[in-house]
CSV table of C-alpha atoms in Angstrom, one decimal:
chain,number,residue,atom,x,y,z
P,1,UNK,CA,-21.3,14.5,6.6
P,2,UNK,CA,-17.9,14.1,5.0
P,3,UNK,CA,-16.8,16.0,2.1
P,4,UNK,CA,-14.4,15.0,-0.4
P,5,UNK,CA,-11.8,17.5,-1.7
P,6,UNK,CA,-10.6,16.1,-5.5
P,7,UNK,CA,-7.2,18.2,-6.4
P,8,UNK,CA,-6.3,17.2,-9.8
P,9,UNK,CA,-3.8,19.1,-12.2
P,10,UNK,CA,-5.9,20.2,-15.2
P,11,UNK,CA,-8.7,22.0,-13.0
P,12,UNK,CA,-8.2,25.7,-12.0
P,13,UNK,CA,-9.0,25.0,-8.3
P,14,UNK,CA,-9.9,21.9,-6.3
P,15,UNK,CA,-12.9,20.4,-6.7
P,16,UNK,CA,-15.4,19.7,-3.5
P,17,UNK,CA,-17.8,16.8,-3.9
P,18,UNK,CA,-20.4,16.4,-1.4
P,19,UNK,CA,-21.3,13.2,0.0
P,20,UNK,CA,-25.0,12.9,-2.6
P,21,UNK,CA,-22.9,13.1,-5.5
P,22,UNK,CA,-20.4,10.6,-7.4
P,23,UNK,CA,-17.5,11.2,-9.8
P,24,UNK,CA,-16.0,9.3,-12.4
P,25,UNK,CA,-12.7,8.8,-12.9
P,26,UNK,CA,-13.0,8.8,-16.6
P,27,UNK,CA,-12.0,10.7,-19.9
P,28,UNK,CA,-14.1,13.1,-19.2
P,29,UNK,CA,-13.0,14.6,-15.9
P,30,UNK,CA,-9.5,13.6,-16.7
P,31,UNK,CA,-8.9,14.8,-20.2
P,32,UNK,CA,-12.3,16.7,-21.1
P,33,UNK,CA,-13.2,13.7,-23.8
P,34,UNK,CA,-9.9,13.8,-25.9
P,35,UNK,CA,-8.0,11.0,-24.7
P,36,UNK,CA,-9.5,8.1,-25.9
P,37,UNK,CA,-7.0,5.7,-23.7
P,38,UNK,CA,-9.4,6.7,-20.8
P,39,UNK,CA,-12.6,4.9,-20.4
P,40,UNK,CA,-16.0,6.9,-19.6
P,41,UNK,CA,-18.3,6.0,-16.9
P,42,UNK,CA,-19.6,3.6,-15.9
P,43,UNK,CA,-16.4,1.6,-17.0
P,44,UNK,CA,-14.1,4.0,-15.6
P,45,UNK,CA,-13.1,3.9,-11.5
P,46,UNK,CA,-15.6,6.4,-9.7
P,47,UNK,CA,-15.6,7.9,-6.0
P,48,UNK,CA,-18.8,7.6,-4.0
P,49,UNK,CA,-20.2,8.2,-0.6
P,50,UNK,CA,-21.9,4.6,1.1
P,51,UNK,CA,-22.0,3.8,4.7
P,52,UNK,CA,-20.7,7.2,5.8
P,53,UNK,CA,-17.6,7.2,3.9
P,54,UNK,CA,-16.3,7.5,1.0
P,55,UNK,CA,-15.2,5.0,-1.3
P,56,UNK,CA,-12.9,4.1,-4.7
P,57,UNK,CA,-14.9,2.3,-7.1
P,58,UNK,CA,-12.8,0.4,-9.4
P,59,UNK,CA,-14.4,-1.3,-12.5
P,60,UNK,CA,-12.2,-2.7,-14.9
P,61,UNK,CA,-8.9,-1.6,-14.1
P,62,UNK,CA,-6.0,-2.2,-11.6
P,63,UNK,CA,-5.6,0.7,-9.0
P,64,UNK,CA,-2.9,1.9,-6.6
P,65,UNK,CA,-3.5,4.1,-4.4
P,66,UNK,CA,-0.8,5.9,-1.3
P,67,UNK,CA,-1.8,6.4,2.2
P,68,UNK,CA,-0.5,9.7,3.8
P,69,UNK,CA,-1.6,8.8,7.2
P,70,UNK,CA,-0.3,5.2,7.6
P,71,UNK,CA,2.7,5.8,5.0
P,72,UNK,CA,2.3,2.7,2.3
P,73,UNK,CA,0.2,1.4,-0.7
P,74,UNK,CA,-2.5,-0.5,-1.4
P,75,UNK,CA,-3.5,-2.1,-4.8
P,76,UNK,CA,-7.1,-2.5,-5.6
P,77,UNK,CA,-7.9,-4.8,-7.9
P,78,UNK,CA,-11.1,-5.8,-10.7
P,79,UNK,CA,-14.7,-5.0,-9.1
P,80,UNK,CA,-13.4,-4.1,-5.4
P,81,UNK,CA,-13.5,-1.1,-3.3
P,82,UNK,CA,-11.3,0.7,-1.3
P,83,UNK,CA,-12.6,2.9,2.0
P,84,UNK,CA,-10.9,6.6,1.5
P,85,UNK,CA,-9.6,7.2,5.7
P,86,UNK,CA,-9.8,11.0,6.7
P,87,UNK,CA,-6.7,12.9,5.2
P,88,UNK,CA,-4.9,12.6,2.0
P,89,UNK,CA,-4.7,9.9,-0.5
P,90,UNK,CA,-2.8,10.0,-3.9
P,91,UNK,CA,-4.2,7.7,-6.6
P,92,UNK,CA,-3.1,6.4,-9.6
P,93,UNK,CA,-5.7,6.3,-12.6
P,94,UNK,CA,-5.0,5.9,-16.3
P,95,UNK,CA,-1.0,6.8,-15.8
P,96,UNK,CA,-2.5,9.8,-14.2
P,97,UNK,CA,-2.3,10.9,-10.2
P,98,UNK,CA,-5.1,12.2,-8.4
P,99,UNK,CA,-5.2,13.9,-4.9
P,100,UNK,CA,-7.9,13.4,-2.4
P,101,UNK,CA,-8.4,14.4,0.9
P,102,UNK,CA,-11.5,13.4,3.1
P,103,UNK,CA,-12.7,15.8,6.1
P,104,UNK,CA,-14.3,14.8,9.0
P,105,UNK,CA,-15.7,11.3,7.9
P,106,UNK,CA,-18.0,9.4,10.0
P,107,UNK,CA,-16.5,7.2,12.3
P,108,UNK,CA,-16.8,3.5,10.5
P,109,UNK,CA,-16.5,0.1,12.8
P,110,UNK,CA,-16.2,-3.5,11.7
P,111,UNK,CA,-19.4,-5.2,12.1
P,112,UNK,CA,-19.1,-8.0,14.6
P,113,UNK,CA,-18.2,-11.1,13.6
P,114,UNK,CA,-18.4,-14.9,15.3
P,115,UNK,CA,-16.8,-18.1,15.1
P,116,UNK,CA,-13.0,-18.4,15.0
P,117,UNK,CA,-10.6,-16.0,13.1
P,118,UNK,CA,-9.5,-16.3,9.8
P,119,UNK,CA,-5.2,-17.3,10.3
P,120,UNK,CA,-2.7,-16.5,8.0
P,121,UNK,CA,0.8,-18.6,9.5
P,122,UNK,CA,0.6,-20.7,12.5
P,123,UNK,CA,-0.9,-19.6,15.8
P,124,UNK,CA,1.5,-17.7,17.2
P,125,UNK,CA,3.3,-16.7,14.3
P,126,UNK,CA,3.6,-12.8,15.2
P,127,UNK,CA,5.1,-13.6,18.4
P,128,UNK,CA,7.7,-15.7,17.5
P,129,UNK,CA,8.5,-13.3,14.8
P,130,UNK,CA,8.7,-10.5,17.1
P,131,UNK,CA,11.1,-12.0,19.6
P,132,UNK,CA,13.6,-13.4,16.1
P,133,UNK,CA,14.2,-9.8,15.6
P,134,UNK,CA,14.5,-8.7,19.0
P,135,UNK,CA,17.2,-11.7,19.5
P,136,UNK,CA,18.4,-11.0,16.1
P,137,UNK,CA,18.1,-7.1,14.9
P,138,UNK,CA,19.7,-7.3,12.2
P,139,UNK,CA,17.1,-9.1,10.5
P,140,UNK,CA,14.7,-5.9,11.4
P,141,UNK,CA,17.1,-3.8,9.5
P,142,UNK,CA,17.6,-6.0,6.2
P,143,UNK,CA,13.6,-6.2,5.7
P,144,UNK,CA,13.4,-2.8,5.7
P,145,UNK,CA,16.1,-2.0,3.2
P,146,UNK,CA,14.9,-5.3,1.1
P,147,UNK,CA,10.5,-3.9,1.7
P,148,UNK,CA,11.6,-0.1,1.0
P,149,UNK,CA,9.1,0.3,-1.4
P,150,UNK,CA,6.7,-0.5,0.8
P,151,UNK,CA,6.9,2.8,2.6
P,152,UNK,CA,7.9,5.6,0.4
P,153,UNK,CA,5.6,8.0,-0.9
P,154,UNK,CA,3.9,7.0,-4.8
P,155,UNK,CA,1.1,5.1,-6.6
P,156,UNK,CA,3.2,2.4,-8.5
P,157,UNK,CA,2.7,-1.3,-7.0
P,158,UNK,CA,5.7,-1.6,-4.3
P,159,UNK,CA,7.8,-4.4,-5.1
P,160,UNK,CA,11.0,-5.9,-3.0
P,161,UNK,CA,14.0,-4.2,-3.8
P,162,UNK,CA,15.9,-6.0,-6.1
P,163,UNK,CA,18.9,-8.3,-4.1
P,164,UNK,CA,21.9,-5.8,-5.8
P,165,UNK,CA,20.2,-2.7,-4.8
P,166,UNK,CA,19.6,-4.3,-1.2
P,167,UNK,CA,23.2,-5.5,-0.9
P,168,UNK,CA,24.2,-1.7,-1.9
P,169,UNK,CA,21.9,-0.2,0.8
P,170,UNK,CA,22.9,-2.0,3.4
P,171,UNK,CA,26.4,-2.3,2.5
P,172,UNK,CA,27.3,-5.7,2.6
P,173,UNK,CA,29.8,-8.0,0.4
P,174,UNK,CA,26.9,-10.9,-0.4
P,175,UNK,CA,23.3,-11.7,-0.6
P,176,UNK,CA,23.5,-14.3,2.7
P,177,UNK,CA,22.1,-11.8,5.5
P,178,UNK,CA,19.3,-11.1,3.0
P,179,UNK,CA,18.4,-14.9,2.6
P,180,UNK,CA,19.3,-15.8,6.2
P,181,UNK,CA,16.7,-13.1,7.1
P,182,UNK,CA,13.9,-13.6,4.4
P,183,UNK,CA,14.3,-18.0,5.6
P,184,UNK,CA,14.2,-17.3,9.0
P,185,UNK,CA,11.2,-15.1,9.3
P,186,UNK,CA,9.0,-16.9,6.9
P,187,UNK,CA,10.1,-20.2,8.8
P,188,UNK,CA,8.6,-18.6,12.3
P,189,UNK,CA,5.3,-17.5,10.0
P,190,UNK,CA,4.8,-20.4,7.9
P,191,UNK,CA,6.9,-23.5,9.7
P,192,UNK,CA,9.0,-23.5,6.5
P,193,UNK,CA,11.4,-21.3,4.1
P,194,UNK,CA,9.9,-21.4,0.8
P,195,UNK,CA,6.4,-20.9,-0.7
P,196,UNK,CA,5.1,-17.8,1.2
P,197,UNK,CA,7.9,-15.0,0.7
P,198,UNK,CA,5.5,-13.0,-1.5
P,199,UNK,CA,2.9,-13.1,1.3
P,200,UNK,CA,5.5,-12.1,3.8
P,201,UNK,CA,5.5,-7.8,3.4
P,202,UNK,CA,2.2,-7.4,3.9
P,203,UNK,CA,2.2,-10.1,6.7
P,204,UNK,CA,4.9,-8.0,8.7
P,205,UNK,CA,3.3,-4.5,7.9
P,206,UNK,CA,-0.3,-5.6,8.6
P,207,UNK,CA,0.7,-7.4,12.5
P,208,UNK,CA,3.5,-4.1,12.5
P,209,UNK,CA,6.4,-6.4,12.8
P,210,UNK,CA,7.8,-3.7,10.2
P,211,UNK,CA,6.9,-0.1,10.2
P,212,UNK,CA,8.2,2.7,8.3
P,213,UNK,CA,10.4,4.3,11.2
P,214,UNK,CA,12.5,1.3,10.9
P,215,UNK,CA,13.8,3.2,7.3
P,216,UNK,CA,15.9,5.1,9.6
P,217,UNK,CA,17.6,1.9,10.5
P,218,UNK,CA,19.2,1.7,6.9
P,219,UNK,CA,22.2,2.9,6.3
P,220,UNK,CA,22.4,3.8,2.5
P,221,UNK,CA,26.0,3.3,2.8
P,222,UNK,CA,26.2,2.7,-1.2
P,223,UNK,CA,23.4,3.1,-2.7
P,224,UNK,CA,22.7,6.7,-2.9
P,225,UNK,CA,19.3,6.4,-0.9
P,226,UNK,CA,19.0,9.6,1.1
């Protein structure tokens, strides 16, 4: 069974939780009862083991948590869970970071499912947006300065970079490759330029039209981005 190793600042060693018991993310474990800004259980986010691996809880709250393995964030919103994957995982709880790491988890598959898949775009969106930045690599290169946030390490909600900061990164005189970019992609996704750009990062990261190796294609010429 998969054990859960909880590393957290205030305790003298990390903590191992084994897969029959549950802990609360609450005032409590956090701050020993004295800060009254954190809930207690049950109202506070809580790690438990269900269906052979473990899982963040969140109540009330809005969580973020970082990835080591797959190198981004995920949010986790009111009453939803989020499936801890073996390694490490940073989350953020109450303005406070917590590091897990899960060991040797079972292995966990998608139940089978039937009738036609859910689409997000047009059929054959993901193609067509792979061969516009093949044709056009430049494109590939402005995402991932404008989606930075995406992929580097922390537990804040990634947002785009904002347009002055991308301009600086990439080292160009004007906002047009940027908007060329963002219209042209979300035009091969959604068959038109405006009304899905806030879908469109986690569209490219989730069919890996974007990954994070394609940082190294930034050049950081003046923003002072290492």
């Amino acid at each position: 069974m998969a054990e859960l190793i909880v590393d957290y600042h205030a305790l003298p060693e990390p903590l191992v939780i084994p897969p029959a018991d549950q802990l609360s993310l609450d005032r409590d474990f956090l701050s020993g009862g004295t800060d009254e800004r954190v809930s207690r259980a049950p109202n506070a986010p809580f790690l438990r083991h269900m269906d052979g691996r473990w899982w963040l809880v969140n109540g009330h709250d809005k969580l973020t948590v970082w990835v080591a393995a797959e190198s981004r964030r995920f949010t986790i919103g009111e009453r939803c869970a989020f499936p801890l994957p073996d390694g490490e995982t940073e989350v953020r709880v109450w303005d406070t970071r917590v590091r897990l790491e899960v060991r040797d988890s079972a292995r966990w598959t998608m139940p089978e499912t039937t009738g036609p898949e859910t689409m997000t775009g047009l059929n054959g969106a993901a193609v067509r947006v792979a061969l516009l930045l093949s044709r056009k690599p430049r494109h590939r290169t402005v995402l991932a300065a404008y989606y930075r946030e995406y992929f580097t390490p922390g537990t804040e909600s990634p947002k785009p970079l904002d347009r002055t900061r991308t301009r600086l990164c990439l080292g160009l005189a004007s906002f047009t490759a940027l908007e060329r970019a963002l219209d042209e992609v979300v035009t091969e996704i959604w068959g038109e330029p405006q009304g899905h750009r806030h879908e469109l990062p986690d569209y490219l990261i989730r069919e890996r039209l974007l990954v994070a190796a394609d940082q190294n294609l930034v050049p950081h010429r003046l923003c002072g981005h290492r």
